[in-house]
């Protein structure tokens, strides 16, 4: 996944729950998901990084704030908190005989993500919402076009 960021300009301003003049995407996948939310007739409201979940990180034991990628409000009343990540970051790193710097970084990143996601799951459940992690396969299954 190529990393890039920019400002997203929604077509349906009334659907965006927040400051529509300051929507930042941090990847192509986020941008495409924003466009999907903006165009989807079943979505009555959405926002980016508007929900902040406090969590205790397993890597340092300290409290942090997790800014969830997407909040989505559906026509049927259901609400979702969505994190967008590459699939390889949603599974534990494969065990390696050599503990390289890269491997240790992958282990720490996965542990940090798990801390965030467990907190987001509890946060969402407590408020009658659902938390989901979307990766490239999820995005494609929703009909979201991605760069290859």
Short mmCIF file of C-alpha atoms in Angstrom, two decimals:
data_model
loop_
_atom_site.label_atom_id
_atom_site.label_comp_id
_atom_site.label_asym_id
_atom_site.label_seq_id
_atom_site.Cartn_x
_atom_site.Cartn_y
_atom_site.Cartn_z
CA UNK A 1 0.00 0.00 0.00
CA UNK A 2 1.41 3.34 -1.05
CA UNK A 3 1.25 5.87 1.78
CA UNK A 4 -0.18 9.28 1.06
CA UNK A 5 -2.41 11.80 2.74
CA UNK A 6 -4.55 14.73 1.81
CA UNK A 7 -7.86 16.51 2.35
CA UNK A 8 -11.12 14.86 1.32
CA UNK A 9 -13.90 17.10 -0.01
CA UNK A 10 -17.31 15.41 0.42
CA UNK A 11 -20.11 15.84 -2.13
CA UNK A 12 -22.85 15.30 0.49
CA UNK A 13 -21.94 17.88 3.12
CA UNK A 14 -24.98 17.15 5.30
CA UNK A 15 -23.91 13.51 5.71
CA UNK A 16 -20.57 14.40 7.26
CA UNK A 17 -20.82 14.67 11.05
CA UNK A 18 -18.16 17.21 11.86
CA UNK A 19 -16.06 19.85 10.14
CA UNK A 20 -16.36 18.86 6.47
CA UNK A 21 -13.68 21.40 5.53
CA UNK A 22 -11.02 19.49 7.46
CA UNK A 23 -11.32 15.78 6.56
CA UNK A 24 -7.87 14.20 6.34
CA UNK A 25 -7.20 10.83 4.76
CA UNK A 26 -3.96 9.10 5.66
CA UNK A 27 -3.94 6.48 2.91
CA UNK A 28 -5.47 5.76 -0.48
CA UNK A 29 -7.64 3.13 1.22
CA UNK A 30 -9.04 5.67 3.69
CA UNK A 31 -9.75 8.10 0.84
CA UNK A 32 -11.63 5.41 -1.06
CA UNK A 33 -13.59 4.42 2.06
CA UNK A 34 -14.54 8.10 2.60
CA UNK A 35 -15.80 8.29 -0.99
CA UNK A 36 -17.78 5.06 -0.43
CA UNK A 37 -19.39 6.53 2.72
CA UNK A 38 -20.14 9.80 0.93
CA UNK A 39 -21.83 7.99 -2.00
CA UNK A 40 -23.57 5.16 -0.11
CA UNK A 41 -27.34 5.74 0.17
CA UNK A 42 -27.60 3.43 3.20
CA UNK A 43 -25.21 5.66 5.18
CA UNK A 44 -26.91 8.71 6.72
CA UNK A 45 -23.85 10.01 8.58
CA UNK A 46 -20.13 9.48 8.84
CA UNK A 47 -17.00 11.08 10.20
CA UNK A 48 -13.27 10.52 10.30
CA UNK A 49 -11.15 10.38 13.46
CA UNK A 50 -14.03 11.87 15.46
CA UNK A 51 -14.31 9.02 17.99
CA UNK A 52 -11.51 8.87 20.54
CA UNK A 53 -11.11 5.68 22.55
CA UNK A 54 -8.88 5.66 25.66
CA UNK A 55 -6.78 2.50 25.93
CA UNK A 56 -3.96 1.02 27.96
CA UNK A 57 -1.20 -0.18 25.65
CA UNK A 58 0.26 -3.63 26.30
CA UNK A 59 3.67 -2.45 25.12
CA UNK A 60 4.23 0.27 27.74
CA UNK A 61 1.36 -0.10 30.26
CA UNK A 62 0.40 3.56 29.77
CA UNK A 63 -2.91 5.15 28.83
CA UNK A 64 -3.20 6.50 25.28
CA UNK A 65 -5.90 7.91 22.98
CA UNK A 66 -6.96 6.00 19.87
CA UNK A 67 -8.54 8.04 17.06
CA UNK A 68 -10.71 5.53 15.17
CA UNK A 69 -10.50 5.93 11.37
CA UNK A 70 -14.24 6.01 10.64
CA UNK A 71 -17.56 6.38 12.38
CA UNK A 72 -20.52 5.28 10.22
CA UNK A 73 -24.25 5.74 10.96
CA UNK A 74 -26.53 3.57 8.82
CA UNK A 75 -30.12 4.23 7.69
CA UNK A 76 -31.28 1.23 9.79
CA UNK A 77 -29.92 2.91 12.97
CA UNK A 78 -26.81 0.76 13.35
CA UNK A 79 -23.47 2.45 13.95
CA UNK A 80 -19.96 1.26 13.24
CA UNK A 81 -16.46 2.18 14.31
CA UNK A 82 -14.04 1.19 11.54
CA UNK A 83 -10.26 0.85 11.47
CA UNK A 84 -8.58 0.49 8.07
CA UNK A 85 -5.33 -1.49 8.00
CA UNK A 86 -3.40 -3.71 5.60
CA UNK A 87 -4.33 -7.36 6.18
CA UNK A 88 -0.76 -8.23 7.17
CA UNK A 89 -1.10 -5.86 10.16
CA UNK A 90 -4.30 -7.57 11.37
CA UNK A 91 -2.64 -10.93 12.08
CA UNK A 92 0.28 -11.78 14.39
CA UNK A 93 3.68 -11.61 12.68
CA UNK A 94 5.07 -15.01 11.68
CA UNK A 95 7.53 -16.38 14.24
CA UNK A 96 11.12 -16.08 13.01
CA UNK A 97 14.30 -17.67 14.25
CA UNK A 98 16.20 -14.38 13.91
CA UNK A 99 14.73 -11.59 16.01
CA UNK A 100 15.56 -8.71 13.67
CA UNK A 101 14.70 -5.09 14.37
CA UNK A 102 11.99 -5.31 11.70
CA UNK A 103 10.45 -8.39 13.34
CA UNK A 104 10.48 -6.83 16.81
CA UNK A 105 8.84 -3.70 15.37
CA UNK A 106 6.10 -5.85 13.77
CA UNK A 107 5.48 -7.60 17.11
CA UNK A 108 5.24 -4.28 18.97
CA UNK A 109 2.94 -2.77 16.31
CA UNK A 110 0.64 -5.80 16.44
CA UNK A 111 0.52 -5.68 20.28
CA UNK A 112 -0.29 -1.94 20.16
CA UNK A 113 -3.02 -2.52 17.55
CA UNK A 114 -4.54 -5.32 19.66
CA UNK A 115 -4.63 -2.97 22.67
CA UNK A 116 -6.45 -0.37 20.58
CA UNK A 117 -8.86 -2.83 19.03
CA UNK A 118 -9.80 -4.53 22.30
CA UNK A 119 -10.55 -1.12 23.84
CA UNK A 120 -12.52 -0.04 20.73
CA UNK A 121 -14.51 -3.30 20.81
CA UNK A 122 -15.52 -2.70 24.44
CA UNK A 123 -16.17 1.02 23.80
CA UNK A 124 -18.43 0.23 20.82
CA UNK A 125 -20.27 -2.62 22.57
CA UNK A 126 -21.02 -0.41 25.59
CA UNK A 127 -22.63 2.15 23.24
CA UNK A 128 -24.57 -0.30 21.06
CA UNK A 129 -22.17 0.03 18.13
CA UNK A 130 -20.00 -2.46 16.27
CA UNK A 131 -16.24 -2.24 15.83
CA UNK A 132 -14.63 -3.68 12.69
CA UNK A 133 -11.16 -3.75 11.19
CA UNK A 134 -11.30 -3.45 7.40
CA UNK A 135 -8.39 -4.54 5.20
CA UNK A 136 -7.96 -4.66 1.45
CA UNK A 137 -10.18 -7.75 1.05
CA UNK A 138 -12.99 -6.14 3.08
CA UNK A 139 -12.77 -2.94 1.04
CA UNK A 140 -12.90 -4.85 -2.25
CA UNK A 141 -15.86 -6.95 -1.03
CA UNK A 142 -17.74 -3.67 -0.42
CA UNK A 143 -17.06 -2.65 -4.03
CA UNK A 144 -14.41 -0.11 -3.08
CA UNK A 145 -11.83 0.27 -5.84
CA UNK A 146 -8.20 0.17 -4.71
CA UNK A 147 -4.93 0.92 -6.47
CA UNK A 148 -2.93 -2.22 -7.18
#
